[in-house]
Structure formats: structure tokens, C-alpha cells
Tab-separated table of C-alpha atoms and ligand atoms in Angstrom:
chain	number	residue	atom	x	y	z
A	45	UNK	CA	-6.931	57.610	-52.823
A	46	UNK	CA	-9.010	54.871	-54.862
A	47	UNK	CA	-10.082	51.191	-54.656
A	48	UNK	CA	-9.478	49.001	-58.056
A	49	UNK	CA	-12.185	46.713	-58.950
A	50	UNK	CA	-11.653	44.368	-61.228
A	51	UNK	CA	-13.948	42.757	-63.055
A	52	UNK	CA	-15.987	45.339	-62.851
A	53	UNK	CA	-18.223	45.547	-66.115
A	54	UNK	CA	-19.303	41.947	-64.709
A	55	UNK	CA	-22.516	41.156	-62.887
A	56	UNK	CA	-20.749	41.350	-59.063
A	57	UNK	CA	-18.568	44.275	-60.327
A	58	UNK	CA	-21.061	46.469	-61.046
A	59	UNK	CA	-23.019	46.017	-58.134
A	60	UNK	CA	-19.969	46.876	-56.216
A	61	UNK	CA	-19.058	49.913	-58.254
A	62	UNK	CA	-21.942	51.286	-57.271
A	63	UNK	CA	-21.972	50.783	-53.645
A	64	UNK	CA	-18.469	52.037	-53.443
A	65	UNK	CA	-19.072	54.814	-55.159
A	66	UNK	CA	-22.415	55.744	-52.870
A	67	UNK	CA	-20.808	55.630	-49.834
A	68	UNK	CA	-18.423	57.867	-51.458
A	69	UNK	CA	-15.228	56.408	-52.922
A	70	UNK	CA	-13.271	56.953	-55.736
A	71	UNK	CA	-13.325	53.745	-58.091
A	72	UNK	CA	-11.158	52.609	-60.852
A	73	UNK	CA	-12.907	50.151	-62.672
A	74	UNK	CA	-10.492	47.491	-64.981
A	75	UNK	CA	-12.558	44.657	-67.234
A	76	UNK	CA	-11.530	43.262	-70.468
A	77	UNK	CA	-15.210	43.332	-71.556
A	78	UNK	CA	-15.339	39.397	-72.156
A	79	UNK	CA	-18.409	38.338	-70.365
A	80	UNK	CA	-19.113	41.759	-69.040
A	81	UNK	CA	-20.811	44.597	-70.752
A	82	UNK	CA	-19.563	48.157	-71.417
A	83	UNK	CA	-23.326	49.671	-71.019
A	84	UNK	CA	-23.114	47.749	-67.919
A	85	UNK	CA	-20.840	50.707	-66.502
A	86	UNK	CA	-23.441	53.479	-68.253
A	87	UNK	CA	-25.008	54.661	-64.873
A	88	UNK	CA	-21.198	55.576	-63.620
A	89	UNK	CA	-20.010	57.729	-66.873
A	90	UNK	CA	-19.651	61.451	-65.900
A	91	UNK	CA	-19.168	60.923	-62.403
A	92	UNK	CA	-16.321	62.269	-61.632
A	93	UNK	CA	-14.823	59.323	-59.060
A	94	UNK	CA	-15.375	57.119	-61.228
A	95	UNK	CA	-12.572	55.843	-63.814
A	96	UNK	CA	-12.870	52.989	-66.661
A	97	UNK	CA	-10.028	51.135	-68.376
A	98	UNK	CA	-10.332	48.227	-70.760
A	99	UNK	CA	-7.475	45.906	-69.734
A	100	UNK	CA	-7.097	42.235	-69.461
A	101	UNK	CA	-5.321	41.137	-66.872
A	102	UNK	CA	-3.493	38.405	-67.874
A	103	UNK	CA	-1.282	40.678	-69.888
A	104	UNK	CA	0.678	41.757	-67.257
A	105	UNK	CA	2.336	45.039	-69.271
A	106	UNK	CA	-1.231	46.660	-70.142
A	107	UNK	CA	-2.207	45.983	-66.537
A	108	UNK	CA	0.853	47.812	-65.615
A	109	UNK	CA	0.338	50.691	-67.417
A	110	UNK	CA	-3.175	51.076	-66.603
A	111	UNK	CA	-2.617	50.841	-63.263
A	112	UNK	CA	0.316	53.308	-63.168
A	113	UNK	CA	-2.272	55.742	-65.021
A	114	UNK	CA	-4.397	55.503	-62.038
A	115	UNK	CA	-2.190	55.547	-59.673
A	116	UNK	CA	-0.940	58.884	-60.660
A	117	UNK	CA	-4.385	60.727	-60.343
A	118	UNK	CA	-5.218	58.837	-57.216
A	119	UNK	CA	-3.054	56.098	-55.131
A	120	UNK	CA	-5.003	52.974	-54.816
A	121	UNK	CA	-5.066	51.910	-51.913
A	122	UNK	CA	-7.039	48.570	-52.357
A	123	UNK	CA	-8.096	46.082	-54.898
A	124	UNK	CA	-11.167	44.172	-54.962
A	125	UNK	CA	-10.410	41.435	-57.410
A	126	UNK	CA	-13.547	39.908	-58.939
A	127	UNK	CA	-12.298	39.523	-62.669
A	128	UNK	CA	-12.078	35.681	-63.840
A	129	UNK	CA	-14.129	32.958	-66.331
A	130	UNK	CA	-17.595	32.992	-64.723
A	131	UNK	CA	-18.437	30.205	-67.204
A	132	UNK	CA	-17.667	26.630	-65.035
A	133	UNK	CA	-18.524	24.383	-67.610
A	134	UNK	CA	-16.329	26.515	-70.188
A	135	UNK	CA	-13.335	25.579	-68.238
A	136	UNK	CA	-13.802	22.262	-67.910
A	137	UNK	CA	-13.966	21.794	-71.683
A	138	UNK	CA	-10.880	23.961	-71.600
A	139	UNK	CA	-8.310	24.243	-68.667
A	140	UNK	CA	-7.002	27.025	-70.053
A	141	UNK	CA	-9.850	29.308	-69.584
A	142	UNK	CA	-9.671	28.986	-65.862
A	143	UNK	CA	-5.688	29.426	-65.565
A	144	UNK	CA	-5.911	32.142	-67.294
A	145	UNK	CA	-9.039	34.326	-66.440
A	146	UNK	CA	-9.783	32.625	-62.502
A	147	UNK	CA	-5.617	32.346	-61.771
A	148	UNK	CA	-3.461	34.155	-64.083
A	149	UNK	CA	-5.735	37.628	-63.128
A	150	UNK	CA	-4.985	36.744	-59.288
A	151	UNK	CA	-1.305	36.176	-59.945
A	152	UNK	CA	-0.742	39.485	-62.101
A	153	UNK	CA	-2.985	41.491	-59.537
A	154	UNK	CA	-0.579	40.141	-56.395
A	155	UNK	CA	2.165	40.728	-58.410
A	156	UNK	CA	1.590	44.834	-59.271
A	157	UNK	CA	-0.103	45.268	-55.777
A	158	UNK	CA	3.972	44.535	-54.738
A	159	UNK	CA	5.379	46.731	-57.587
A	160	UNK	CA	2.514	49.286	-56.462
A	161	UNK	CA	3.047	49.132	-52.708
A	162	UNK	CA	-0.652	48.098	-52.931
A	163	UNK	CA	-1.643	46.760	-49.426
A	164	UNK	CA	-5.163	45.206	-49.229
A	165	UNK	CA	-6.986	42.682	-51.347
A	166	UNK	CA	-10.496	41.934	-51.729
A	167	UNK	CA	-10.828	38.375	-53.180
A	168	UNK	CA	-14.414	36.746	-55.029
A	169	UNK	CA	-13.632	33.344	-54.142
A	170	UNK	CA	-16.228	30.621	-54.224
A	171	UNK	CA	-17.766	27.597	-52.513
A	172	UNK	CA	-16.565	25.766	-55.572
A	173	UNK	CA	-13.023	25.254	-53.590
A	174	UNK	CA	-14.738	22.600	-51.508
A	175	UNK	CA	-15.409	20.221	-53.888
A	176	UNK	CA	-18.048	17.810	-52.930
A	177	UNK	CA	-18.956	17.202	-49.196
A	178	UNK	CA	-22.125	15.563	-49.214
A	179	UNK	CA	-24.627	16.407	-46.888
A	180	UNK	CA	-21.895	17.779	-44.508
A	181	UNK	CA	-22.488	21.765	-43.515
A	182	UNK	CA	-19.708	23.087	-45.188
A	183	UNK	CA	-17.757	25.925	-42.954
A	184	UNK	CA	-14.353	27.488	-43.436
A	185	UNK	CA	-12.772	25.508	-41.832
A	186	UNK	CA	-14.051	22.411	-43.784
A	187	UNK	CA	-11.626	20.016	-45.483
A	188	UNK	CA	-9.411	18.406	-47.284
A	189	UNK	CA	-10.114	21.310	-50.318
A	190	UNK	CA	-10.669	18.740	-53.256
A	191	UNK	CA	-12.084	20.708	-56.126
A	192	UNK	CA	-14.185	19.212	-58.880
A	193	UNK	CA	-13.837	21.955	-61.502
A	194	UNK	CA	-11.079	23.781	-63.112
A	195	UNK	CA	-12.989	27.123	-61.357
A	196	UNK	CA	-12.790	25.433	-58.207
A	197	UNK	CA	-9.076	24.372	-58.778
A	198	UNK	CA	-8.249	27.493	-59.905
A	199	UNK	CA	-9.879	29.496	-57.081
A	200	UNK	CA	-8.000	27.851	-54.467
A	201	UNK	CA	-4.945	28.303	-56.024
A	202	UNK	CA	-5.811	31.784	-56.097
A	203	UNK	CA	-6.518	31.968	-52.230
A	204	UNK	CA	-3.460	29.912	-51.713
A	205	UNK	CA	-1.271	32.784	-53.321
A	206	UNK	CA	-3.147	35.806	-51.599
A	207	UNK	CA	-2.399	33.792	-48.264
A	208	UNK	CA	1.136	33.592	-49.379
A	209	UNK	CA	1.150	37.531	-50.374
A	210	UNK	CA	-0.419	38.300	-46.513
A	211	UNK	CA	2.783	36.700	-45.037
A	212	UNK	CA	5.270	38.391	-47.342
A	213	UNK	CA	3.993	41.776	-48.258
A	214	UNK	CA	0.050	42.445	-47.929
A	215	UNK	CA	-1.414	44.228	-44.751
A	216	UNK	CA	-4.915	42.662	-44.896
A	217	UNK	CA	-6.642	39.909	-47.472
A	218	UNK	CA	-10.422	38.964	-47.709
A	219	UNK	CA	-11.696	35.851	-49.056
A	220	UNK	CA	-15.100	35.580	-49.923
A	221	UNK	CA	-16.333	32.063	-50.436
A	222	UNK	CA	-19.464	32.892	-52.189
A	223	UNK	CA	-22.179	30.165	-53.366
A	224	UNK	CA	-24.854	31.165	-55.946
A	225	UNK	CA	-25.200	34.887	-56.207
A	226	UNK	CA	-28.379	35.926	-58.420
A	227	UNK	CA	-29.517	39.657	-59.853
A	228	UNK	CA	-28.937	41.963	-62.764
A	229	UNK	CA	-27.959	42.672	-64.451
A	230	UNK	CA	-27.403	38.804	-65.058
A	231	UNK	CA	-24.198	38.080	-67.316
A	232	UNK	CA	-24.609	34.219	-66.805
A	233	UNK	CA	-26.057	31.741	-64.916
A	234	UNK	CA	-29.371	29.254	-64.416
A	235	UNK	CA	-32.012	32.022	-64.339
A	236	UNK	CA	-31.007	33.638	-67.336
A	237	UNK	CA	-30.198	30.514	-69.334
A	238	UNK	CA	-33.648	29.598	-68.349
A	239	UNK	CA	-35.292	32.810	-69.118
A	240	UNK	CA	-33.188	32.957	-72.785
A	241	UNK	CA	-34.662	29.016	-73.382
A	242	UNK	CA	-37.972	29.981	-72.335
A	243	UNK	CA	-37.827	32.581	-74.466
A	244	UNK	CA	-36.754	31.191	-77.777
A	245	UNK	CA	-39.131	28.126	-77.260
A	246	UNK	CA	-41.684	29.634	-75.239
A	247	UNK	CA	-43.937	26.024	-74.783
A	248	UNK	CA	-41.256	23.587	-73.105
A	249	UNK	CA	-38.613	24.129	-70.521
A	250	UNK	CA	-35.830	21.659	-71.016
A	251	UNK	CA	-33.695	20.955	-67.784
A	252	UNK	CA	-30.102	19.634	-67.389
A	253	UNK	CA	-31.132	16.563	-64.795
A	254	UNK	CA	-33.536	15.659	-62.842
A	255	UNK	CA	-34.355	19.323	-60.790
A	256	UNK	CA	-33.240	17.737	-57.472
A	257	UNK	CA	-30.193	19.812	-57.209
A	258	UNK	CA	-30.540	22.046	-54.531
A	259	UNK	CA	-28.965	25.195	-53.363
A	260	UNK	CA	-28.617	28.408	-51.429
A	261	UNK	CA	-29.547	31.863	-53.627
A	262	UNK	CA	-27.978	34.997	-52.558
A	263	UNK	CA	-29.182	38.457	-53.952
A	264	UNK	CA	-26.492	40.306	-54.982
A	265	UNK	CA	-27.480	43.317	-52.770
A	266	UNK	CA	-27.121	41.523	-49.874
A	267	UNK	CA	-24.168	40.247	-51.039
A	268	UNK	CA	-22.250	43.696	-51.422
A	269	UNK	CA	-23.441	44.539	-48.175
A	270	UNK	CA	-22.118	41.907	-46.442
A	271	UNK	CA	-18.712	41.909	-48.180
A	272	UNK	CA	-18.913	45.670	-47.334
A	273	UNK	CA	-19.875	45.075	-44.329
A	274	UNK	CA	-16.926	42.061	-43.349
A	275	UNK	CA	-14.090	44.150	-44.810
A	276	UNK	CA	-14.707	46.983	-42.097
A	277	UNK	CA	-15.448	44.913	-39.317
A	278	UNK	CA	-12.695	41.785	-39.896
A	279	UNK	CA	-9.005	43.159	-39.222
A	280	UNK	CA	-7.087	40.047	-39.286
A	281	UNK	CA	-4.529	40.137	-41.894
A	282	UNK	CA	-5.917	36.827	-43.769
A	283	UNK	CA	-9.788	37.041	-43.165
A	284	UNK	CA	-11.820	34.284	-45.142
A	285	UNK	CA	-15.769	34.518	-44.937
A	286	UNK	CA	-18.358	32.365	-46.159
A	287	UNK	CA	-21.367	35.034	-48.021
A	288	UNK	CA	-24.432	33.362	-48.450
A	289	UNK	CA	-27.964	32.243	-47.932
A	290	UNK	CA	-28.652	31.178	-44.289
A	291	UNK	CA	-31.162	28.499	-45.561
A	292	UNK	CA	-31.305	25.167	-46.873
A	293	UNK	CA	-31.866	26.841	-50.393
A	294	UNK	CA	-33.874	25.605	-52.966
A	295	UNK	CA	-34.309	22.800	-55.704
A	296	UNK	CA	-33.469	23.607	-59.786
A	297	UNK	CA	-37.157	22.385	-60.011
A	298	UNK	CA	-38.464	25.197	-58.013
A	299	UNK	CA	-36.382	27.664	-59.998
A	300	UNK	CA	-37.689	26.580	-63.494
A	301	UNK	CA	-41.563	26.362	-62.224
A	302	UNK	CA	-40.454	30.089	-60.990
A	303	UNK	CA	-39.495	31.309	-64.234
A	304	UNK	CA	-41.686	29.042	-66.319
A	305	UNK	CA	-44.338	31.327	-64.003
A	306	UNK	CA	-43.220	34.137	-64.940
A	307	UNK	CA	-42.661	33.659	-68.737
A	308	UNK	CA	-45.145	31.225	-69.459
A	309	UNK	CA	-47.386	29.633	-66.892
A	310	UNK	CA	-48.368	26.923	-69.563
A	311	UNK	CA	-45.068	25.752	-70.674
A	312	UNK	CA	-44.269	22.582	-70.183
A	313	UNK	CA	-40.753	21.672	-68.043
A	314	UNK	CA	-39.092	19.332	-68.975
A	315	UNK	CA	-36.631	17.263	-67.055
A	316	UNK	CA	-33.175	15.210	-67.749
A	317	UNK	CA	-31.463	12.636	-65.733
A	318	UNK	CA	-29.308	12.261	-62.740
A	319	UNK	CA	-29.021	14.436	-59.723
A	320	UNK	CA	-25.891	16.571	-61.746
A	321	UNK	CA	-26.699	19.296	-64.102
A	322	UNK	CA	-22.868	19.296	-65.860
A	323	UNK	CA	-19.762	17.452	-65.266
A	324	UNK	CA	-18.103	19.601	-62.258
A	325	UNK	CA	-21.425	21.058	-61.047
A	326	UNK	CA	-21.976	19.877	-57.097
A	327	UNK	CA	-24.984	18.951	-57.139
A	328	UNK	CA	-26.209	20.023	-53.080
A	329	UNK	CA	-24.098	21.042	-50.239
A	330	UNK	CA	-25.294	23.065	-47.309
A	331	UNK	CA	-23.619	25.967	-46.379
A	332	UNK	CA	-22.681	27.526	-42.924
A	333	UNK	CA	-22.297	31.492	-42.832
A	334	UNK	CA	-22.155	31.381	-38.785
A	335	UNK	CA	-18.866	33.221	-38.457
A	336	UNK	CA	-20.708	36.093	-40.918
A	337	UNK	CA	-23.471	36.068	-38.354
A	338	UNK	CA	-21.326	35.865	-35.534
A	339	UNK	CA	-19.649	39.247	-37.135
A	340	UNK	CA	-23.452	40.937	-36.781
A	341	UNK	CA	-24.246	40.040	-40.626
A	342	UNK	CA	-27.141	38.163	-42.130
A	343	UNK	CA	-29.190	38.251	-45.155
A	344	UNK	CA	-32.593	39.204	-44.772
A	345	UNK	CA	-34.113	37.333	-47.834
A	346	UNK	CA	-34.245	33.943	-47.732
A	347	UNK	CA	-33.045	32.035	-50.821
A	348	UNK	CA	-36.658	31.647	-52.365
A	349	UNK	CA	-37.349	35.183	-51.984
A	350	UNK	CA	-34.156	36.199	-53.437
A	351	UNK	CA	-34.976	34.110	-56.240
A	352	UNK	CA	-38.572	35.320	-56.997
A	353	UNK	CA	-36.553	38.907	-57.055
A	354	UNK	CA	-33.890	37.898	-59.282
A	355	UNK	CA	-36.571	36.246	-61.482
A	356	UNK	CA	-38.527	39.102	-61.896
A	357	UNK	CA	-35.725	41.240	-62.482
A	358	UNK	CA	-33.934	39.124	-65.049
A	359	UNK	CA	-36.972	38.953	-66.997
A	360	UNK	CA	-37.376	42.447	-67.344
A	361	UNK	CA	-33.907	42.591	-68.321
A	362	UNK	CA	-34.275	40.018	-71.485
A	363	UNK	CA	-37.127	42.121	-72.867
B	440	NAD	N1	-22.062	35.051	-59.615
B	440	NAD	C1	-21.845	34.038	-58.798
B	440	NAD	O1	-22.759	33.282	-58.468
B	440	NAD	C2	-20.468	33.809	-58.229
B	440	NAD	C3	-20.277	32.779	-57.314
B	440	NAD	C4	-19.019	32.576	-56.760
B	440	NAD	C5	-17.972	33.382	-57.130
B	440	NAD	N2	-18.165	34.353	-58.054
B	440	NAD	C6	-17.022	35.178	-58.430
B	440	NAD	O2	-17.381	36.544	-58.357
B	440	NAD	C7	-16.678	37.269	-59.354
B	440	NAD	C8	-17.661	38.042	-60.195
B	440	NAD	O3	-18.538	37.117	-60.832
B	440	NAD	P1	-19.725	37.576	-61.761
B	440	NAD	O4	-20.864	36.699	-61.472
B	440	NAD	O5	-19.886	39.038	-61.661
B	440	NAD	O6	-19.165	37.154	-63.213
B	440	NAD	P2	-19.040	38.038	-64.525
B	440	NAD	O7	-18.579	37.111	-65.598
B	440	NAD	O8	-20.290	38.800	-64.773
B	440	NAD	O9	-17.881	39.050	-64.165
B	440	NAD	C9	-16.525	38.737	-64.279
B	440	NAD	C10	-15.873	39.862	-65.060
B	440	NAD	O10	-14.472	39.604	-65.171
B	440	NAD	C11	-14.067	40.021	-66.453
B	440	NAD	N3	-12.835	39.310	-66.790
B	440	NAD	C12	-12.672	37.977	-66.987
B	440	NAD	N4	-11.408	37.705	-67.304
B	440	NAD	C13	-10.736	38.890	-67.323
B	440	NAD	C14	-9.391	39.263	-67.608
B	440	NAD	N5	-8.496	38.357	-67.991
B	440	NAD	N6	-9.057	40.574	-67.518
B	440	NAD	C15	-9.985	41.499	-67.173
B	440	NAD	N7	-11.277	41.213	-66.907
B	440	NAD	C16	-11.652	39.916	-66.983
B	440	NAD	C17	-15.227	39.659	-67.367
B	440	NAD	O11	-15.230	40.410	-68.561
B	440	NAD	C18	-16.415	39.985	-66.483
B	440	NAD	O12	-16.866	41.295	-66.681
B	440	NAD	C19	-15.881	36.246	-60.147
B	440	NAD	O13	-14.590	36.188	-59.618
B	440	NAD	C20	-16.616	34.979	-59.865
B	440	NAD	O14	-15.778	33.856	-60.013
B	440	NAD	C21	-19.386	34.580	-58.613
């Protein structure tokens, strides 16, 4: 048997793939290469569990037939879908993007895991399907769902059709709301887009807003080893699980002193207006991973130590 991932050339994916594949599954790995990297999949090539198709998912026939290649060496048995836009301010420009790569990929994947016999589904959702709660501790359970990007949107509608799948033909469904996840290799995202800036003009930082936006960082080990971690453990058929940083998490200004460290200690930083970085972007919620915890799972960096990682290791990958 084999687990899909897809999205798997992608920062997440490839984390995943090789977790998987340590504690010793077979893994066929589907990506259309947009935002993620062939060479990303390098360390995998030659090992012998490990299968890579380029596909993109929103065209259902090449999914098809890629799948029914791999199914034929080796049922799969699960699908960990992580493939859609990563780029939130993309799809807010253009609400196409985000029905296509966030929704469309869901919709295709549900529909072959029925034509496939395909019982369990790993879902990357996101904390971007709560919109904006203010100061409130956002938890599962936390509502109305009011999006404020075309991710977000997009997300939920995904969630909304996996629940759907669990009462007509899946076994078992995990939905990961994840916040900020941080690492390498880094495909997108504030560290890098600070490290690239700081880079090309290496005496002055420029900042979307004022740095007060504040968040919770999670590594991206820790986050494979709790997703790991819930999908043995939670055996309800629908299953949805806040992943992320048990802190308060930390300010945008702390992040661009920590890379302006790092790549220059005497740039300057310089800072914009207003508390939002980009139209859709919520600017601080507070995040509640108690029903993780209550599962035995919590992250043992906090979010400023998982940045300092992250930044370290992002700069060594932009040399
Ligand atoms: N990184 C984060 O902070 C974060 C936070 C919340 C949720 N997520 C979710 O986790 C998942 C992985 O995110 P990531 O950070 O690794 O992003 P990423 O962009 O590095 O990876 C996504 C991958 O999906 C692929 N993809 C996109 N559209 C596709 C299509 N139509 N067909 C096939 N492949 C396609 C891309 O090429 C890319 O490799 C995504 O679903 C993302 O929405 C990420």
C-alpha cells in the first residue's frame, strides 16, 4: 500500500515526504511544480518507496491517470492533500487562483478518492477560515467562519466538502487548521521575503505596516509530528485539529530585527503604516491548540525560538 501527498515538492510536502518515508512508508508524491521545486524532492530520488509524478490537479484526467499508475504498483490507501496557492495576496488580486489551486485540487482529490475506493484524507487547512476574531482565543469550535481572503474562503469550502465526503463515502478525514508554519526549505512567506529584501538592498529593511502584527510561529518539524502524531491517535471519522504555537507568538517587528540580525546588524528597518500588512492579512488572533494538548501533543519550541531556527536556516538557504 501507499499514502499520496500532494503538494509535495512544496515547503510542508517535503517535510512530510520525508517523515513518511522514515518511519517507513511507501509515498507517491503528485505536485505541478508551481511554487514548489523539483530539487526540492532530490534527497528522495533512488529510494525505492518513493514515487514522483508531475500532475496538476485541477485537470482532473492527468490526475486520473497518474493516480491509476500508482495505484497499480501499490493501492493507496490515503491522501494527504497539501497542494493549493500558498500565495494569499495572489488570490486576492485574482479569485481564480484560489478556486482553482486551494478548491478545485480538494474537489478533484474527493472526487478520485470515490472512483479509487480511496478511504482517508489528510487535509492542510488553515487558521485563515476564521476570519478575524479580535482578541478572542480562537478554538475549533469558534464561529460564525467569516473569511477575509479568497485562501480563507476557499479553505473552508474545502473542509466543507471533505465533511460532506466523511458522511457519504470516506472512513476517516483530518483537518488541520494550521497558523504560520516556518522552515526550509522556505517556498514563500515573511522570513524569506525579508531575507530576499535584505539581501538585494542590504542597508534598509522596508516593512509592510507598522510591525505590530503579531503571531504564533510553528517549525515545520513540529508540525509533521504533530499531524503525525493526531492522525494515529484521533479515530473519529471527521477529526479537525488546531497545529500550532502554544504561545502568544510574536510581533513582525521582532521578526525583521531577527533577520536584519542575522543579515545585517546595521541595516536600517524600516516601517509602513497601519496594524495590516496586505488587504486579507489578519493582523493578530490568538490561537488555542488545547484539544492537541489534550491528545498528549505540544510543541516544544516556543514561537521565538522557532523563529530564530527558521531564520538561521532560511538564510543559509538564500546563499
Ligand atoms: N506554510 C504555512 O504557513 C501554511 C499555513 C496554513 C496552511 N498551509 C497549507 O499547507 C499546505 C502546504 O503549504 P506550503 O507552505 O508547503 O506551500 P507551498 O506553496 O510550498 O506548497 C504547495 C504545493 O502545492 C503545489 N500545487 C499548487 N497548486 C497545485 C495544483 N493545481 N496541482 C498540483 N500541485 C499544486 C505547489 O506547486 C506547491 O509545491 C497548503 O495547502 C497550504 O495552504 C500552509
Amino acid at each position: 500500500v501507499s499514502i499520496l501527498v500532494t503538494g509535495a515538492a512544496g515547503f510542508v510536502g517535503v517535510n512530510l515526504v520525508r517523515s513518511l518515508l522514515l518511519s517507513g512508508h511507501d509515498v507517491v508524491a503528485f505536485d505541478k511544480l508551481g511554487d514548489g521545486r523539483h530539487e526540492h524532492l532530490r534527497p528522495f530520488k533512488g529510494n525505492p518507496s518513493f514515487r514522483f509524478a508531475q500532475v496538476d490537479l485541477v485537470d482532473v484526467d492527468a490526475f486520473r491517470l497518474a493516480l491509476d499508475a500508482a495505484h497499480r504498483r501499490a493501492a493507496v490507501t490515503e491522501v494527504w492533500h497539501l497542494a493549493a496557492n500558498s500565495d494569499i495576496p495572489a488570490g486576492i488580486s485574482d479569485p481564480a487562483v484560489d478556486h482553482r489551486d486551494t478548491f478545485l485540487t480538494t474537489f478533484n482529490t474527493l472526487i478520485l478518492m470515490k472512483e479509487f475506493s480511496i478511504p482517508a484524507i489528510a487535509f492542510a487547512s488553515s487558521s485563515a477560515v476564521y476570519g478575524d476574531h479580535g482578541a478572542k482565543v480562537l478554538t475549533e469550535d469558534t464561529g460564525p467562519l467569516f473569511p477575509i481572503s479568497n485562501y480563507g474562503a476557499m479553505k473552508l469550502a474545502s473542509e466543507a466538502i471533505i465533511s460532506a465526503a466523511v458522511e457519504s463515502f470516506l472512513e476517516h478525514a483530518w483537518l488541520f487548521r494550521f497558523p504560520n508554519v516556518i522552515g526550509v526549505p522556505a517556498t514563500h512567506g515573511v522570513i524569506l521575503d525579508f531575507v530576499r529584501k535584505l539581501k538585494a538592498n542590504p542597508s534598509v529593511l522596508t516593512v509592510l505596516g507598522d510591525g505590530t502584527q503579531q503571531k504564533g510561529y510553528l517549525h515545520v518539524d513540529e508540525l509533521v509530528d504533530a499531524m503525525l502524531f493526531v492522525r494515529e491517535r484521533a479515530t473519529e471519522p471527521l477529526n479537525c485539529f488546531n497545529v500550532g504555537s502554544a504561545d502568544e507568538g510574536v510581533t513582525v517587528r521582532f521578526i525583521a530585527e531577527t533577520v536584519r540580525d542575522a543579515v545585517n546588524p546595521n541595516a536600517q528597518i524600516q516601517y509602513g503604516l497601519g496594524s495590516k500588512g496586505w488587504v486579507g492579512d489578519v493582523p493578530r488572533f490568538v490561537y488555542s491548540i488545547e484539544r492537541l494538548v489534550a491528545l498528549g501533543w505540544k510543541p516544544s519550541m516556543g514561537s521565538a525560538e522557532a523563529l530564530r531556527l527558521a531564520v538561521r536556516q532560511i538564510v543559509k538557504q538564500e546563499v
